[in-house]
XYZ file of C-alpha atoms in Angstrom:
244
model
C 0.000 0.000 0.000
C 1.236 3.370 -0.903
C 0.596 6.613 0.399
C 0.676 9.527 -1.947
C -0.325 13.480 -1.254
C -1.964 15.468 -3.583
C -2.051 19.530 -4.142
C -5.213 20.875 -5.834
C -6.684 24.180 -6.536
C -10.405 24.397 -7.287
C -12.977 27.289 -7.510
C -15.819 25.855 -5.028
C -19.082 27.782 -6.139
C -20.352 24.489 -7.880
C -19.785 22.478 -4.280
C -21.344 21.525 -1.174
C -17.729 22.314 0.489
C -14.892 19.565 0.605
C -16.826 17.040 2.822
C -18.579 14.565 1.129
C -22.451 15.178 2.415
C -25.658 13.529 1.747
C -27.689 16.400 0.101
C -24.780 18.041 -2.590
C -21.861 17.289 -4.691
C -18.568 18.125 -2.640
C -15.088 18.403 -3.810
C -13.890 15.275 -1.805
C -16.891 13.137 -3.665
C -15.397 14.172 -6.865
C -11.702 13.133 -6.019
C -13.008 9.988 -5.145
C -14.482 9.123 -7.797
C -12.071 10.289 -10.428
C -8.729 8.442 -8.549
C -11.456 5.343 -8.267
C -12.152 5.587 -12.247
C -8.150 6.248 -12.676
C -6.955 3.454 -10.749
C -9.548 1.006 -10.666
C -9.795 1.136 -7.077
C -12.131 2.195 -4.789
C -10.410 4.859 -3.201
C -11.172 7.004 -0.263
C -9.275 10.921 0.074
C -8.556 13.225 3.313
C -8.095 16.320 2.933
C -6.257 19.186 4.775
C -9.665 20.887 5.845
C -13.094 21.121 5.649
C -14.072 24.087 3.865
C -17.410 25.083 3.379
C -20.028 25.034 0.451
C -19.207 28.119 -1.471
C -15.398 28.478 -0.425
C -12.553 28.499 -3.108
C -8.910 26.828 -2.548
C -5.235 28.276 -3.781
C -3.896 25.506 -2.301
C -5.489 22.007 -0.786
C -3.803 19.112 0.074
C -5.388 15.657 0.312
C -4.146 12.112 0.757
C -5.028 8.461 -0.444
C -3.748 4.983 -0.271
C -3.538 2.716 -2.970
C -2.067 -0.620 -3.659
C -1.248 -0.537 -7.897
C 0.752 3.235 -7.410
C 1.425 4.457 -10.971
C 4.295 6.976 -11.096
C 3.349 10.791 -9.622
C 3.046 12.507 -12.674
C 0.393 9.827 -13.720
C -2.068 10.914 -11.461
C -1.236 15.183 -12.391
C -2.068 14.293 -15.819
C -4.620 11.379 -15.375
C -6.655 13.356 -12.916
C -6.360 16.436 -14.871
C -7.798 14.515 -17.831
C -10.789 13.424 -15.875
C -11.455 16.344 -13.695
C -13.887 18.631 -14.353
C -12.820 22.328 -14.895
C -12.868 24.102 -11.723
C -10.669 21.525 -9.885
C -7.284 21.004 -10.777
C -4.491 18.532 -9.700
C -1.068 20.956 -9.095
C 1.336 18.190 -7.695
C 1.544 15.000 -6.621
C 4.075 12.922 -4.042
C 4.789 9.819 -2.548
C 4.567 10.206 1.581
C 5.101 7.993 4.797
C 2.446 5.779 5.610
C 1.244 7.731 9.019
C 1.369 11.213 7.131
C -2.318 12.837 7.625
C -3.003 16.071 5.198
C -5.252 17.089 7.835
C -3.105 16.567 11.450
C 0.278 16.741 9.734
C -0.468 20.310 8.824
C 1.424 23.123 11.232
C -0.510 25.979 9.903
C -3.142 26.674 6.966
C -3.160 30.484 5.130
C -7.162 31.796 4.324
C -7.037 34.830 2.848
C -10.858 37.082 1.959
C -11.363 39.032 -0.810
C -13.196 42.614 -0.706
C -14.011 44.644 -3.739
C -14.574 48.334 -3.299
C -14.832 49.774 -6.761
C -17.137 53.210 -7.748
C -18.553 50.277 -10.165
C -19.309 46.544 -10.963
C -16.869 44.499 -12.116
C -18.223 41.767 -13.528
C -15.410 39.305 -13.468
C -14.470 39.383 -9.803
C -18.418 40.058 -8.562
C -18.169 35.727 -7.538
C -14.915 36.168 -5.979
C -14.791 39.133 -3.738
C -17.384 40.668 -1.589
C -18.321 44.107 -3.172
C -18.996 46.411 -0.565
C -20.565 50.417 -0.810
C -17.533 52.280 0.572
C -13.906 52.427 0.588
C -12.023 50.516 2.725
C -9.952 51.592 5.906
C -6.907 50.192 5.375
C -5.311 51.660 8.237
C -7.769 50.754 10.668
C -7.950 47.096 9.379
C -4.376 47.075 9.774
C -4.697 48.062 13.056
C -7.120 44.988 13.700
C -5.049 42.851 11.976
C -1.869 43.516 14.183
C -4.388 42.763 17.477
C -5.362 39.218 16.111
C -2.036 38.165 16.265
C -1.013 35.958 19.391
C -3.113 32.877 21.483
C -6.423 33.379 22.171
C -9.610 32.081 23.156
C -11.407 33.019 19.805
C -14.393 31.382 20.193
C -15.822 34.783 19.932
C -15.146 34.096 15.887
C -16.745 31.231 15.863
C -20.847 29.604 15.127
C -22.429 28.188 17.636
C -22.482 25.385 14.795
C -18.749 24.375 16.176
C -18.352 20.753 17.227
C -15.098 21.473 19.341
C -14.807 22.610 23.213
C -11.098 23.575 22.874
C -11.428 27.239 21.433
C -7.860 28.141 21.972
C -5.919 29.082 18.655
C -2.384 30.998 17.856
C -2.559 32.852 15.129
C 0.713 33.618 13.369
C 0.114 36.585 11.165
C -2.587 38.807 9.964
C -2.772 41.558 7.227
C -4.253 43.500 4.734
C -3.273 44.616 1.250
C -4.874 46.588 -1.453
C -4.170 46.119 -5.084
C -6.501 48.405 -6.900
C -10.033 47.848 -6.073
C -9.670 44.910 -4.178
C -8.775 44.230 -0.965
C -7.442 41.278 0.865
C -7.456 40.294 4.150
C -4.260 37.152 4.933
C -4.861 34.963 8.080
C -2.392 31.997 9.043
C -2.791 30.026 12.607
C -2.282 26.395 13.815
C -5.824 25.744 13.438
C -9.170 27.797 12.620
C -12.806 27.379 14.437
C -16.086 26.704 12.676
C -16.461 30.259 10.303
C -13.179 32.033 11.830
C -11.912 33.706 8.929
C -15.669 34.676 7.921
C -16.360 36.430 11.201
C -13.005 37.697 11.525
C -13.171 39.403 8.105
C -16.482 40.653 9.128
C -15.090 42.145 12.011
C -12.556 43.729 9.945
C -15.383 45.106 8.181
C -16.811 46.862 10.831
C -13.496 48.129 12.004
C -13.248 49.949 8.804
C -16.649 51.162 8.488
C -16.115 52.775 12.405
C -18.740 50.289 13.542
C -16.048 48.580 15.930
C -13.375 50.423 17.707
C -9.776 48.691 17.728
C -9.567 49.745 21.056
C -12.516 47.337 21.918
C -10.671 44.541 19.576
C -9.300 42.408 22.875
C -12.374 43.374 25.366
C -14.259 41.494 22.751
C -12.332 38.108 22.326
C -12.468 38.039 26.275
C -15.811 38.784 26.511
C -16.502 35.277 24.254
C -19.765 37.138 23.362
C -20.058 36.386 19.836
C -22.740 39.286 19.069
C -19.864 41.977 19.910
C -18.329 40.748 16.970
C -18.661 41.034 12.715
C -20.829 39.089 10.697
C -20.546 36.218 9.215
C -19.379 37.086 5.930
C -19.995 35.190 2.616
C -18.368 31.919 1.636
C -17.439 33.394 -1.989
C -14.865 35.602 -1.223
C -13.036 33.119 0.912
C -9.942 30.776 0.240
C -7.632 27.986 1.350
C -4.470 29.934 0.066
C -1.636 27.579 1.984
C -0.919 24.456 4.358
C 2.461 24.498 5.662
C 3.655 20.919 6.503
């Protein structure tokens, strides 16, 4: 039996998220059955997260085991050949038997997507969030800088989340603008149920004066999750990076 990791990209408006689920198509169904048609197996996938219906990845990482392995670049091109359009096979690599693309990960990269342009833009209007005003970037920033560090940050999080341990370090934060579009960067050792969504929501308000920065840490003590953002939309969200 042989253990190989694969690195895919895939836009994830058609999907019910990664997680194969009893009421939608999901990104992990798909890889299933493709690597099942390609190898004549039937052959289960893990992947590096569980990202929700709607939400895009850069970067995804998923695992299988298989006992006819074909050579690596078999299964870029096979795959590839089979796939349908919006997900693609980057690389692929033999790894140890106990390696997990979920629980070998150190730290996963989201990044959200805003779009404050006087108009439409057509092209990006499924990718970024258009919002009615120009964004802060100084004050979200400021926010960003505060996010940094270990924190109970279950004020980010649904009341949908199946964990009790809340707890997360998040590396870095930040915001960039390149034109009209705006992106918010997030990297810690693990995210909560929605994190990124409600933490880019918060960043939202932060810009739009609705939340003061001074309040930032008052609020992920308080663990009241109505003192923070909304829950933004899954479309402007991605996977960007795992680091292993």
């Amino acid at each position: 039996m042989t253990r190989f990791l694969l690195k895919i990209s895939y836009d994830g408006t058609a999907y019910h998220g990664w997680q194969v689920q009893p009421n939608g198509i999901t990104v992990q169904q798909i890889m299933c059955e493709k690597l099942s048609e390609l190898t004549k197996e039937r052959i289960s996938v893990t992947g590096c997260s569980r990202t929700d219906a709607g939400v895009h990845a850069n970067e995804f990482y998923c695992h299988f085991d298989t006992e006819h392995a074909l050579p690596e670049i078999a299964y870029v091109k096979g795959l590839n050949a089979i796939l349908p359009d919006d997900i693609a096979v980057i690389a692929c690599r033999k790894v140890a038997s106990d390696f997990h693309a979920r629980y070998s990960a150190k730290s996963k990269e989201y990044i959200y997507k805003f779009y404050d342009g006087d108009v439409p833009n057509p092209f990006l209007k499924k990718y970024t969030l258009s919002v009615p005003v120009k964004l802060n970037i100084d004050l979200m920033a400021e926010f960003c800088e505060k996010m940094v560090g270990t924190y109970d940050f279950s004020v980010f999080s649904s009341s949908k989340r199946t964990v009790t341990d809340t707890v997360r370090t998040v590396q870095s934060c930040s915001v960039a603008r390149e034109g009209d579009v705006v992106t918010l960067k997030i990297a810690a050792d693990g995210f909560l149920y929605n994190m990124v969504r409600i933490v880019a929501g918060t960043a939202l308000d932060v810009s739009n004066g609705k939340i003061k920065n001074a309040d930032i840490i008052d609020i992920i003590n308080s663990k009241q999750r109505e003192r923070a953002g909304a829950t933004l939309p899954p479309h402007a969200l991605y996977l960007n990076k795992v680091i292993y």
